[in-house]
Every structure is written in structure tokens, then in C-alpha cells.
Coordinates of C-alpha atoms and ligand atoms in Angstrom, one line a residue:
Chain A
M136 CA 32.1 75.2 161.5
T137 CA 31.7 71.7 162.7
E138 CA 29.3 69.4 161.0
K139 CA 26.2 68.7 162.9
V140 CA 23.5 66.0 162.9
Y141 CA 20.0 66.3 164.1
H142 CA 20.1 63.3 166.5
Y143 CA 17.6 64.5 169.2
P144 CA 14.3 65.4 167.7
L145 CA 11.9 67.3 169.9
W146 CA 10.0 64.3 171.2
I147 CA 13.1 62.7 172.6
R148 CA 14.2 65.9 174.2
L149 CA 10.9 66.4 175.8
W150 CA 10.7 62.8 177.0
H151 CA 14.3 63.1 178.2
V152 CA 13.8 66.2 180.2
F153 CA 10.7 64.9 181.9
N154 CA 12.4 61.5 182.4
A155 CA 15.4 63.2 184.0
L156 CA 13.3 65.5 186.4
L157 CA 11.0 62.8 187.4
C158 CA 13.8 60.4 188.1
L159 CA 15.5 63.1 190.2
V160 CA 12.4 63.6 192.2
L161 CA 11.9 59.9 192.6
I162 CA 15.4 59.5 193.9
V163 CA 15.2 62.4 196.3
T164 CA 11.8 61.2 197.8
G165 CA 12.9 57.6 197.7
I166 CA 16.1 58.2 199.8
S167 CA 14.1 60.4 202.1
M168 CA 11.6 57.7 202.8
Q169 CA 14.2 54.9 203.0
F170 CA 16.3 56.9 205.6
S171 CA 13.4 58.8 207.3
E172 CA 14.0 59.9 210.7
P173 CA 11.7 61.7 213.2
N174 CA 13.8 64.9 213.4
R175 CA 15.9 65.0 210.3
S176 CA 14.2 64.0 206.9
L177 CA 14.7 65.5 203.6
V178 CA 11.1 65.6 202.9
P179 CA 8.2 64.8 205.4
F180 CA 7.4 61.2 205.1
D181 CA 3.8 61.5 204.1
L182 CA 4.6 64.1 201.6
A183 CA 7.5 62.0 200.3
V184 CA 5.0 59.1 199.8
S185 CA 2.5 61.1 197.8
I186 CA 5.2 62.9 195.6
H187 CA 6.9 59.5 195.0
N188 CA 3.6 57.9 194.0
S189 CA 2.6 60.9 191.7
A190 CA 6.0 61.1 190.1
A191 CA 6.0 57.4 189.6
I192 CA 2.7 57.5 187.8
L193 CA 3.9 60.3 185.4
L194 CA 7.2 58.4 184.8
I195 CA 5.3 55.4 183.8
I196 CA 3.3 57.4 181.4
N197 CA 6.4 59.1 180.0
Y198 CA 8.1 55.7 179.6
L199 CA 5.2 54.3 177.7
Y200 CA 5.3 57.4 175.6
F201 CA 9.0 56.7 174.9
L202 CA 8.3 52.9 174.0
I203 CA 5.8 53.8 171.6
V204 CA 7.3 56.8 169.8
N205 CA 10.7 55.2 169.9
R206 CA 9.3 52.4 167.8
L207 CA 7.1 54.5 165.6
S208 CA 9.9 57.0 164.8
G209 CA 12.5 54.5 164.1
N210 CA 14.8 55.6 166.8
R211 CA 14.4 52.2 168.2
M212 CA 17.1 51.0 165.8
H213 CA 19.7 52.7 167.9
Y214 CA 18.6 50.4 170.7
K215 CA 19.2 47.3 168.7
I216 CA 22.4 45.2 168.8
T217 CA 23.0 44.4 165.1
E218 CA 26.7 44.2 164.7
K219 CA 28.6 40.9 165.1
G220 CA 31.3 40.7 167.6
Y221 CA 29.5 43.0 170.0
V222 CA 31.6 42.0 173.0
K223 CA 34.7 42.9 171.2
M224 CA 33.2 46.3 170.3
L225 CA 32.3 46.8 174.1
I226 CA 36.0 45.9 175.0
T227 CA 37.3 48.4 172.3
Q228 CA 35.1 51.2 173.6
F229 CA 36.2 50.3 177.2
R230 CA 39.8 50.5 176.2
Y231 CA 39.2 53.8 174.6
Y232 CA 37.7 55.2 177.9
T233 CA 40.5 53.7 180.1
L234 CA 43.5 54.3 177.8
G235 CA 42.9 55.7 174.4
I236 CA 41.3 58.8 175.7
F237 CA 44.4 59.9 177.6
R238 CA 46.7 59.2 174.6
G239 CA 44.6 61.5 172.4
E240 CA 43.4 58.7 170.2
K241 CA 40.4 59.0 168.1
T242 CA 37.1 57.6 169.4
P243 CA 36.6 54.0 167.9
F244 CA 32.9 54.6 167.2
P245 CA 32.4 58.3 166.2
V246 CA 29.0 59.8 166.1
S247 CA 27.8 59.8 162.5
E248 CA 24.6 60.1 160.5
V249 CA 23.9 56.4 161.3
R250 CA 25.6 56.0 164.6
K251 CA 24.2 57.7 167.6
F252 CA 25.6 55.7 170.5
N253 CA 28.9 54.0 170.9
P254 CA 28.6 50.4 171.9
L255 CA 29.1 50.9 175.7
Q256 CA 26.5 53.9 175.8
Q257 CA 24.2 51.8 173.7
F258 CA 24.5 48.8 176.0
A259 CA 24.0 51.0 179.0
Y260 CA 20.8 52.5 177.7
I261 CA 19.4 49.1 176.7
V262 CA 20.1 47.7 180.2
I263 CA 18.6 50.8 181.9
L264 CA 15.6 51.3 179.6
Y265 CA 14.6 47.8 178.8
W266 CA 15.7 45.9 181.8
F267 CA 15.7 48.0 184.9
F268 CA 12.9 50.4 184.0
P269 CA 10.4 47.5 183.7
L270 CA 11.7 45.9 186.9
I271 CA 11.5 49.1 188.9
I272 CA 8.0 49.8 187.5
I273 CA 6.7 46.4 188.1
T274 CA 8.0 46.3 191.7
G275 CA 6.8 49.8 192.2
L276 CA 3.3 48.9 191.2
G277 CA 3.6 45.8 193.3
L278 CA 4.2 48.1 196.4
F279 CA 1.5 50.4 195.3
F280 CA -1.1 47.6 195.1
P281 CA 0.4 45.3 197.8
E282 CA -2.8 43.1 197.5
M283 CA -1.4 41.8 194.2
I284 CA 1.9 40.6 195.5
I285 CA 2.5 36.9 196.2
T286 CA 2.8 36.8 199.9
R287 CA 5.5 34.2 200.2
I288 CA 8.2 33.2 197.7
F289 CA 10.4 30.3 198.8
G290 CA 9.6 31.1 202.5
I291 CA 10.5 34.7 202.2
S292 CA 8.0 37.6 202.4
G293 CA 7.0 38.6 198.8
L294 CA 6.7 42.2 199.9
F295 CA 10.0 42.2 201.3
L296 CA 11.5 40.8 198.0
T297 CA 9.6 43.2 196.0
D298 CA 10.8 46.1 198.1
L299 CA 14.3 44.8 198.0
F300 CA 14.3 44.6 194.1
H301 CA 12.6 48.0 193.9
I302 CA 15.4 49.5 196.0
L303 CA 18.1 47.8 194.3
S304 CA 17.0 48.9 190.9
G305 CA 16.3 52.4 192.2
F306 CA 20.1 52.4 193.3
V307 CA 21.2 51.1 189.9
V308 CA 19.2 53.8 188.0
S309 CA 20.6 56.5 190.4
M310 CA 24.2 55.4 189.8
F311 CA 23.4 55.2 186.1
M312 CA 22.2 58.7 186.1
I313 CA 25.6 60.0 187.6
V314 CA 27.7 57.9 185.4
H315 CA 25.5 59.0 182.4
I316 CA 26.1 62.7 183.1
Y317 CA 29.7 62.2 183.4
F318 CA 30.0 60.2 180.2
C319 CA 28.0 62.7 178.3
T320 CA 31.0 65.0 178.9
M321 CA 32.8 62.8 176.5
G322 CA 31.3 63.8 173.2
T323 CA 33.3 65.5 170.5
R324 CA 33.6 68.3 172.9
L325 CA 32.9 68.6 176.5
T326 CA 29.5 70.2 176.0
S327 CA 28.5 68.8 172.6
L328 CA 26.2 66.2 173.9
F329 CA 24.4 68.7 176.3
K330 CA 24.0 71.1 173.6
G331 CA 22.6 68.3 171.4
M332 CA 20.1 67.3 174.1
I333 CA 19.0 71.0 174.2
N334 CA 18.7 72.0 170.6
G335 CA 18.7 68.6 168.9
W336 CA 21.9 69.2 166.8
V337 CA 24.9 67.3 167.8
E338 CA 28.5 67.8 166.5
I339 CA 30.1 64.9 164.7
H340 CA 33.6 63.9 164.9
Chain B
M72 CA -23.1 42.8 251.4
K73 CA -24.8 39.3 250.6
Y74 CA -23.1 39.4 247.2
K75 CA -19.8 40.3 248.5
Y76 CA -19.8 37.5 250.9
W77 CA -20.9 35.1 248.1
R78 CA -18.1 36.3 245.9
R79 CA -15.3 35.8 248.4
S80 CA -16.6 32.6 249.7
R81 CA -16.6 31.0 246.3
V82 CA -13.5 32.4 244.7
I83 CA -11.0 31.1 247.1
P84 CA -12.0 27.3 247.1
F85 CA -12.6 27.2 243.4
T86 CA -9.3 29.0 242.4
L87 CA -7.5 26.6 244.6
L88 CA -9.4 23.8 243.1
L89 CA -8.7 24.9 239.7
S90 CA -5.0 25.5 240.2
N91 CA -4.6 22.0 241.6
L92 CA -6.6 20.7 238.7
V93 CA -4.4 22.5 236.2
Y94 CA -1.1 21.1 237.8
V95 CA -2.4 17.7 238.0
S96 CA -4.1 17.3 234.8
F97 CA -1.5 19.1 232.7
G98 CA 1.5 18.1 234.7
L99 CA 2.5 21.7 234.7
D100 CA 5.2 23.3 236.9
P101 CA 3.6 26.5 238.4
A102 CA 6.7 28.4 237.1
A103 CA 6.3 27.0 233.6
S104 CA 5.2 29.4 230.9
A105 CA 1.6 29.4 229.7
P106 CA 0.5 26.4 227.6
L107 CA 0.1 26.9 224.0
V108 CA -3.6 27.2 223.1
A109 CA -3.0 24.7 220.3
D110 CA -1.7 22.1 222.8
T111 CA -4.6 22.0 224.8
A112 CA -7.4 22.5 222.3
F113 CA -8.5 19.0 222.4
T114 CA -8.3 18.3 226.2
K115 CA -11.6 17.6 227.7
S116 CA -12.7 20.0 230.4
A117 CA -13.3 18.4 233.8
F118 CA -16.7 20.2 233.6
Y119 CA -17.8 19.1 230.1
D120 CA -20.7 17.2 231.1
Q121 CA -21.8 19.7 233.7
N122 CA -21.5 22.7 231.2
E123 CA -23.7 20.6 228.8
Q124 CA -26.6 21.5 231.1
C125 CA -26.0 25.2 229.9
F126 CA -24.8 24.5 226.4
R127 CA -27.9 22.5 225.8
C128 CA -29.6 25.9 225.4
H129 CA -26.7 28.3 225.0
G130 CA -24.7 26.3 222.7
N131 CA -27.2 26.6 219.8
S132 CA -29.4 29.1 218.2
K133 CA -32.4 27.1 219.3
Y134 CA -33.3 25.8 222.6
T135 CA -36.2 23.6 224.0
Y136 CA -37.8 23.6 227.3
F137 CA -40.6 21.7 229.0
N138 CA -43.6 23.9 229.7
P139 CA -45.3 22.5 232.8
V140 CA -48.6 24.6 232.1
S141 CA -49.2 23.3 228.7
E142 CA -47.3 20.1 229.6
K143 CA -45.5 20.3 226.2
D144 CA -41.9 20.7 225.0
V145 CA -41.5 24.2 223.5
S146 CA -38.8 25.4 221.0
A147 CA -37.7 29.0 220.8
T148 CA -34.7 30.7 219.4
M149 CA -31.7 31.8 221.5
C150 CA -30.8 35.3 220.8
E151 CA -27.5 35.5 219.0
N152 CA -25.5 37.2 221.7
R153 CA -26.4 34.7 224.3
V154 CA -25.1 31.8 222.1
I155 CA -21.7 30.4 223.1
H156 CA -19.9 28.1 220.8
R157 CA -18.4 25.1 222.4
N158 CA -15.2 25.1 220.3
E159 CA -14.5 28.7 221.1
F160 CA -15.2 28.2 224.8
Y161 CA -13.0 25.2 225.1
T162 CA -10.0 26.8 223.4
A163 CA -10.3 30.0 225.5
N164 CA -8.1 30.8 228.4
H165 CA -10.8 30.0 230.9
R166 CA -11.7 26.7 229.1
S167 CA -11.2 24.7 232.3
F168 CA -14.0 26.6 234.0
A169 CA -17.4 25.5 234.7
C170 CA -20.0 28.0 233.6
V171 CA -21.3 28.2 237.3
D172 CA -17.7 29.1 238.4
C173 CA -18.5 32.6 237.1
H174 CA -22.2 32.5 237.0
A175 CA -24.6 31.8 239.9
A176 CA -25.3 28.1 240.4
E177 CA -29.0 29.2 240.4
Y178 CA -28.8 29.5 236.7
D179 CA -29.5 25.8 236.4
T180 CA -33.2 26.7 236.8
F181 CA -35.3 27.7 233.9
P182 CA -36.6 30.4 233.5
H183 CA -33.6 32.0 235.2
P184 CA -34.4 33.9 238.4
G185 CA -34.7 37.6 237.7
Q186 CA -32.4 38.8 240.5
L187 CA -29.4 37.0 239.1
R188 CA -29.3 39.5 236.3
M189 CA -28.4 42.1 238.9
E190 CA -25.3 40.4 240.2
A191 CA -22.1 42.0 239.2
P192 CA -19.6 39.7 237.6
Y193 CA -16.0 39.2 239.0
N194 CA -13.4 41.4 237.5
C195 CA -10.0 40.1 236.3
I196 CA -8.2 41.5 239.1
D197 CA -10.3 39.8 241.6
C198 CA -8.8 36.4 240.7
H199 CA -5.6 37.4 239.1
G200 CA -4.5 40.4 241.1
Y201 CA -1.3 40.0 243.3
D202 CA -1.1 36.4 242.3
E203 CA 2.5 35.3 241.6
Q204 CA 1.4 32.7 239.1
Y205 CA 0.2 35.6 236.8
A206 CA 2.9 38.0 237.6
Q207 CA 4.3 38.0 234.1
Y208 CA 0.9 39.5 233.0
H209 CA 1.1 42.5 235.3
F210 CA -2.6 42.6 235.9
E211 CA -2.4 45.3 238.5
E212 CA -0.5 47.6 236.1
I213 CA -3.0 46.8 233.3
E214 CA -5.9 47.7 235.6
E215 CA -4.1 51.0 236.5
E216 CA -3.5 51.8 232.8
F217 CA -7.0 50.8 231.9
Q218 CA -8.5 53.2 234.5
Q219 CA -6.7 56.1 232.7
S220 CA -7.8 55.1 229.3
T221 CA -10.2 57.2 227.4
H222 CA -12.9 54.2 227.5
Y223 CA -12.9 54.3 231.3
T224 CA -12.8 58.0 231.8
A225 CA -15.5 58.6 229.2
N226 CA -17.7 55.6 230.1
G227 CA -16.9 54.7 233.6
D228 CA -17.6 51.4 235.4
A229 CA -19.8 50.4 232.6
F230 CA -16.7 49.8 230.6
T231 CA -15.1 46.7 232.1
C232 CA -12.4 44.5 231.0
W233 CA -14.9 41.9 229.8
K234 CA -16.0 44.5 227.1
C235 CA -12.8 43.7 225.3
H236 CA -12.0 40.3 226.6
N237 CA -15.0 38.2 225.8
P238 CA -15.5 36.1 228.9
H239 CA -16.3 33.0 226.7
T240 CA -13.9 33.3 223.9
Y241 CA -10.9 35.4 224.9
R242 CA -7.4 33.7 224.6
I243 CA -4.0 35.1 224.8
N244 CA -2.6 35.7 221.4
I245 CA 0.3 37.9 220.6
R246 CA 2.3 36.4 223.5
N247 CA 2.2 33.0 222.0
S248 CA 1.9 34.2 218.4
T249 CA 3.1 31.9 215.7
S250 CA 1.5 34.0 213.0
M251 CA 1.8 37.7 213.4
Q252 CA -0.9 38.3 210.8
Q253 CA -3.4 36.3 212.7
S254 CA -2.5 37.8 216.0
I255 CA -2.9 41.3 214.6
A256 CA -6.3 40.4 213.0
Y257 CA -7.4 39.0 216.4
D258 CA -6.5 41.9 218.3
N259 CA -8.0 44.4 216.0
Q260 CA -11.1 42.4 215.9
I261 CA -11.5 43.2 219.6
C262 CA -11.7 46.9 218.9
L263 CA -13.9 46.4 215.7
N264 CA -16.4 44.5 217.8
C265 CA -17.6 47.9 218.9
H266 CA -16.0 50.3 216.4
S267 CA -17.5 48.6 213.4
D268 CA -20.7 47.4 215.3
F269 CA -22.7 50.4 216.3
E270 CA -25.2 48.2 218.1
R271 CA -22.5 47.3 220.7
F272 CA -21.1 50.8 220.6
Q273 CA -24.3 52.6 221.5
L274 CA -24.7 50.5 224.7
L275 CA -21.8 52.5 226.2
S276 CA -22.0 55.9 224.7
D277 CA -24.4 58.3 223.2
R278 CA -22.0 59.5 220.6
E279 CA -22.7 59.3 217.0
E280 CA -21.4 56.4 215.1
I281 CA -17.6 56.9 214.3
N282 CA -16.8 56.0 210.8
L283 CA -13.3 54.5 211.0
I284 CA -12.5 54.5 207.3
Q285 CA -13.3 58.2 207.1
K286 CA -11.4 59.0 210.4
H287 CA -8.4 57.4 209.0
E288 CA -8.5 58.8 205.6
W289 CA -5.2 60.6 206.2
L290 CA -3.4 57.1 206.3
P291 CA -2.6 55.9 202.9
N292 CA -2.7 52.1 202.2
Q293 CA -5.3 51.8 205.0
G294 CA -6.2 48.3 204.3
L295 CA -2.4 47.3 204.5
H296 CA -2.0 49.2 207.7
F297 CA -4.9 47.7 209.5
S298 CA -3.6 44.3 208.6
Q299 CA 0.0 44.9 209.5
V300 CA -0.3 46.9 212.7
R301 CA -2.8 46.8 215.5
C302 CA -5.1 49.7 216.4
I303 CA -3.4 50.0 219.9
E304 CA 0.0 50.8 218.1
C305 CA -1.4 54.2 217.4
H306 CA -3.9 54.5 220.1
A307 CA -2.4 53.1 223.3
R308 CA 0.3 54.6 225.1
L309 CA 3.5 52.5 225.2
N310 CA 4.3 50.9 228.6
D311 CA 7.6 49.1 228.8
S312 CA 6.6 46.7 231.3
L313 CA 3.4 45.4 229.7
M314 CA 3.2 43.1 226.7
V315 CA 0.1 44.8 225.5
A316 CA -0.5 48.5 226.3
H317 CA -3.8 49.2 227.7
R318 CA -4.1 52.9 228.1
I319 CA -6.1 54.1 225.1
M320 CA -5.5 57.7 224.7
P321 CA -8.0 60.4 223.5
K322 CA -7.9 60.8 219.8
D323 CA -5.7 63.9 219.6
K324 CA -3.0 62.0 221.4
S325 CA -3.0 59.1 218.9
V326 CA 0.0 58.5 216.7
K327 CA -0.3 60.3 213.4
R328 CA 3.3 61.0 212.5
C329 CA 4.3 58.4 210.0
V330 CA 7.9 58.4 211.1
E331 CA 7.0 57.0 214.5
C332 CA 6.8 53.7 212.7
H333 CA 8.6 54.5 209.4
S334 CA 12.1 55.2 210.9
Q335 CA 15.0 53.2 212.1
N336 CA 13.8 53.5 215.7
S337 CA 10.3 52.5 214.9
L338 CA 7.9 52.4 217.8
L339 CA 6.9 48.9 216.5
M340 CA 10.0 47.6 218.1
S341 CA 8.7 48.3 221.5
S342 CA 5.2 47.4 220.8
L343 CA 4.3 44.9 218.0
Y344 CA 7.6 43.4 217.5
K345 CA 8.6 43.7 221.2
F346 CA 9.5 40.2 221.8
Q347 CA 11.3 39.5 218.4
A348 CA 13.1 42.8 218.6
K349 CA 14.3 42.3 222.1
E350 CA 16.5 39.5 221.2
S351 CA 18.5 41.4 218.8
R352 CA 18.2 45.2 218.9
S353 CA 21.5 45.2 217.0
D354 CA 21.8 46.8 213.6
A355 CA 20.5 43.9 211.6
G356 CA 18.0 42.8 214.3
F357 CA 15.0 44.8 213.3
L358 CA 15.3 43.6 209.7
N359 CA 15.4 40.0 210.7
S360 CA 12.5 40.3 213.1
I361 CA 10.5 41.8 210.3
I362 CA 11.3 39.3 207.7
L363 CA 10.0 36.6 210.2
N364 CA 7.0 38.6 210.4
D365 CA 6.2 38.9 206.8
A366 CA 6.3 42.7 207.0
F367 CA 8.4 45.4 205.4
V368 CA 8.2 48.7 206.9
I369 CA 9.7 51.4 204.7
G370 CA 12.2 53.4 206.7
A371 CA 12.5 51.0 209.4
N372 CA 13.8 48.0 207.6
R373 CA 17.5 48.9 206.7
N374 CA 19.7 46.2 205.5
I375 CA 22.9 47.4 207.0
I376 CA 25.1 45.3 204.6
L377 CA 23.3 46.7 201.6
N378 CA 23.6 50.2 202.8
R379 CA 27.3 50.0 203.2
I380 CA 27.8 48.2 199.9
S381 CA 25.8 50.9 198.1
L382 CA 27.8 53.6 199.8
I383 CA 31.0 52.1 198.8
V384 CA 29.8 51.6 195.1
F385 CA 28.7 55.2 195.2
F386 CA 31.8 56.7 196.4
A387 CA 34.0 54.4 194.4
S388 CA 32.3 55.4 191.2
L389 CA 32.5 59.1 192.2
G390 CA 36.2 58.6 192.8
L391 CA 36.8 56.8 189.6
M392 CA 35.0 59.5 187.6
L393 CA 36.9 62.3 189.3
M394 CA 40.1 60.5 188.7
H395 CA 39.2 60.1 185.1
L396 CA 38.3 63.7 184.7
L397 CA 41.6 64.7 186.3
L398 CA 43.7 62.5 183.9
R399 CA 41.8 63.8 181.0
M400 CA 42.5 67.3 182.0
I401 CA 46.3 66.5 182.6
F402 CA 46.8 64.7 179.5
K403 CA 44.9 67.4 177.4
R404 CA 47.3 69.9 178.5
N405 CA 50.3 67.8 177.7
D406 CA 49.2 67.1 174.2
Ligands
LIG531 C1 17.8 58.5 185.2 C2 17.6 59.4 184.4 C3 18.1 59.4 183.0 C4 17.8 58.4 182.0 C5 17.1 57.0 182.2 C6 18.5 58.9 180.7 C7 18.6 58.2 179.6 C8 19.1 58.7 178.4 C9 18.8 58.1 177.2 C10 18.1 56.8 176.8 C11 19.6 58.9 176.2 C12 19.5 58.7 174.7 C13 18.2 59.2 174.1 C14 18.2 58.9 172.6 O1 18.6 59.8 171.9 O2 17.3 58.0 172.3 C15 20.0 60.0 176.9 C16 20.6 61.0 176.3 C17 21.3 62.0 177.0 N1 21.1 62.4 178.4 FE1 20.1 61.2 179.7 N2 19.0 60.1 181.0 C18 18.8 60.5 182.3 C19 19.1 61.7 183.0 C20 20.0 62.6 182.4 C21 20.4 63.7 183.2 C22 20.1 64.3 184.6 C23 21.2 64.5 182.1 C24 22.1 65.9 182.3 C25 21.9 66.7 183.3 C26 21.3 63.8 181.0 C27 21.9 64.1 179.9 C28 21.8 63.5 178.7 C29 22.6 63.9 177.5 C30 23.5 65.2 177.4 C31 22.2 63.0 176.4 C32 22.7 63.1 175.0 C33 23.9 62.0 174.8 C34 23.5 60.7 174.4 O3 22.5 60.6 173.6 O4 24.1 59.7 174.9 N3 20.5 62.6 181.1 N4 19.6 59.9 178.2

């Protein structure tokens, strides 16, 4: 029997499953709108617009829920960079993913009672959740209430810039999702992290 | 009969006179394009003083006349829709006209003789039809299109070109547009004059008031749409040879499918952005024309470069991950 830690309490799992589903819906409808064509569209345009809007509102609520409970529960500490020499740690982890893992080396930052994420993982989550989520939400709200947008920024249409940032951050989050799923196969075992996200308990190294 | 003669006998000399006047006073070549409204906004009409005889009363909300019976000056209010603002008149297309070019000279008497009211006004085509100088506007084709529009078929001769083209204020807009927003607002105001003013609407039809907001409830971001596209984008049938489509279609033939605009081959390219889009109908063309126009149309603006970069990034990451996975599998077996 391997040792297990209860790293994913129910509230995280609930947040996470809703977050993942909503993101999926937003990506599909978003791509469908961006590449809409009269005769071949993933989702009919007007339907895509209303689904995208509704899913976005739910996502915002879900995100606020995450921000609040994450702080209250103390899970926030996993999202704080406390160690010195963080860049070095990132490089170490990167080296592990590109070389060490093939040589059968031990992971440099194993999951433990106190460590939930390796530095690269942590950094990715911070970037996505605390940088790109706010950006995508603010630009999305801007498109939802276009009256609020500054019409011109340095001679460029404000709406155009807003939309550009929205699409760019949408792309970043979509890419994150794919890479994220792949990296989740690199826990102690192929499925350890997925099991963890389902029942809360994750095997430690 | 009498009126027909009157019409023809006056049109010819005065159009000649006017066209000469235009060439002389503005130094224009007949083939040169239309002068910009702004350029000529401050030119003084040759008929300025003559028109003042009419503006004296029609330029203000109050007018004064001499009552020979009581032998007194009497002041009265000029009803609002008979007031013409000088600044609007002198920036309109027909700013170089005298009032009595279009209206009978007998209007210089007051009270105006009653039978003047019965005279039919000229139509656009009477002056502009088959005239090379105005060939670029395709008046004849506009006339044909208009006669098949729902306005004409439902309301007949009572609906003339003047109903949309206010004789005293109309000026070409989108053709010389410097601000797309303003031109859209101007064009839509033409429709809203009736469609948000039941008093004018009812002059032509017995139909109940049409509530536009309610009728367009299916359209999200209504305010945004009405300020970014013209009513005619959805309501007029496209006509490639016309700058402004004039055949307003019955309501069940109006554009309701979002993808007509929200797609790469957006209909806006052949209507609203006609001129800008024509120059560069290449891949990046539509994007550029829209940036210039302050609009961003989802589905229509596609940045080709960004699209390609994102595809490359996507497949590169996918490839890297697959390779990584493969290597993991290989090295695991060897261990
Ligand atoms: C864009 C959508 C997604 C975002 C923003 C996201 C974000 C996150 C975050 C922040 C965590 C750590 C949670 C914590 O314990 O505090 C996490 C964990 C996890 N996620 Fe996602 N996720 C997304 C989609 C997915 C999808 C689609 C899957 C799989 C089908 C997935 C699988 C996992 C797994 C297995 C874990 C546990 C491993 C770990 O904690 O790193 N995620 N995700």
C-alpha cells in the first residue's frame, strides 16, 4: 500500500470539475464563434453566443468561489512563492521533465504533506488563475458591456484591443488545459493525480 | 397639362444655370468627384439674399407679417415641420439652390395661394436621370429598386424619394464618410424619422405602430448593433452596382441569420464596408478595413497571422507532448 495524502478536499474537486467543464464549453463555443461560417459551424452562432455568455457568468461565480474558499481554507499557501531561488527550482524541475524523467531519476520536488505542487506546476497555476483568469474575465465583461470600453486607445479601437486580448488569453487557457492534462499523467503513477482529483487522496512518492 | 409645361420650362434653364454656376464658382471639373460637404460648408449661396425672403419666416419658430386689415404687424408661430434651419440647408446637397427653384415663385406672396399646395414636386429622377454628371450615383437603378421596395409597393406614389431624403437637409454621407459611426447614425436616423415617430409614420400607413425594440428582441446587444450597422444592411437587398441598396424587403426577407455578418465572407463587406473592403479583399483586408472603422465583428475579423501562429503553437505543443510520452514509454521499458 502506498502512502496517501488528502490534498484535494471536496470543495476543490467541485470547483475543479465545474471549472473544467465550463472552460470546455467556453472553448468550444468560442472557437465556433470565431470561425463561424454560414454552412459549417460547430454551434449555431446565436446559440453559441448565449451559451458562451451563460457559461462565462457561471465561470466567474465559480472563480470567485475559488478565490474566497482558497483563501479561507489555507489552500492559498500552495499558490504562494515562498522559497528563495525560485528560478533555480523552476530550472531543476524543467531539467527533470526534459531529461531526468527518461533516466529514471527521482522527481526533485516530490508530493508530500506540505508540498502539493512542483515549482513548474505551481507557477503555471499562478499564471493561469491569477493572471490570465482576471484578464479573460475583464475583457469578457468588456465585450459583454461594450458601452464600458474606452473607444480608442492610442488610436486603435478599444473594442478591437479588448477582443484581441480576450482571444489571446482564451488561447493561452486552452493551451494550458491540454498541457495541464498531459502533465497530470506525470504524478507518482500515470493515474495518481487523476484519482486524486476524483476521490481527494493522492499517492505520495 | 399646365403644370407639366411649367415643370419642363423651368427645369432646363435652371439646371443649366446651376451647373454653370457650380463649375465657375467652385472651379470644378465636371468629371471631378463630389466636393466634400465640409469643404463647402461656408461658401455663400448665390441665392442667399433671395432665400432670406423665405427664411425670414421659415427660418425661425416665429414669423411676423403685416396685416393690411388691422394695419398692424402680427406675430405667429411657425409650425415646427415648416421650419428650415439655415445651417442645415446650406450644408445640404442642394445648398446652391434658391427656394423658388423647387417651389413656385408665387410663394413670395403671403398668405401663400392655396392652389400652390396642389402642385406635385419634382422627383430626383427629373433632374438627375440619365445625366452623365451623376452617373456614378445610378439614379435610374435606384429608382427601379425603390419601386420594388416594400415602402413603394405598400404605400404607392405617396411614398416618394423625398420621404427619406429630406429636401432641405439631405446630404451624401457614407460615400464621403470620414467617420463610419456618424454615417451609420445619419443613415439610421433617416429610417427612424418614421420608425420611431408615429406621427410621421401614420401619414403613410394605417398600420399600428411598429415597436422596433420589441421587433428586434431576438438580436442581442441591440444598441451596439444599431450603432454599428445600418438598418439597410438587414432590410435592403444587396445590389452590387449601388453604393446604397434601396430595395427595402418585406420583413420576412430581412437578414436574421447572424452568420450573414458574423463570418469571414460577411455581407458587410459588400454593403457597409464596400469601399474600404474593395481595395483589399485579400486575407488581411477585412481586418484592416474594420480596424479603420472602429468595429470588431466576431467571426468576420480574423487575423490570419495570429491564426497561423496559434495553429503552429498548438500542433508544436501537441507534437512535443506526444514525443515526450513516447520517450517516456521507451525508457520505461528499457529500465
Ligand atoms: C482550463 C481548465 C482547467 C484549469 C484552470 C485547471 C486548474 C487546475 C488547478 C488550479 C489545479 C490545482 C488545484 C488545487 O489543488 O488547488 C488542478 C488540478 C488538477 N487538474 Fe485541472 N484545470 C483545468 C482543467 C482540467 C481538466 C480538463 C483535467 C482532466 C481531464 C484536469 C485534471 C486535473 C488533475 C488530475 C489535477 C490534480 C493534479 C494537480 O493538483 O496538479 N484539469 N487543475
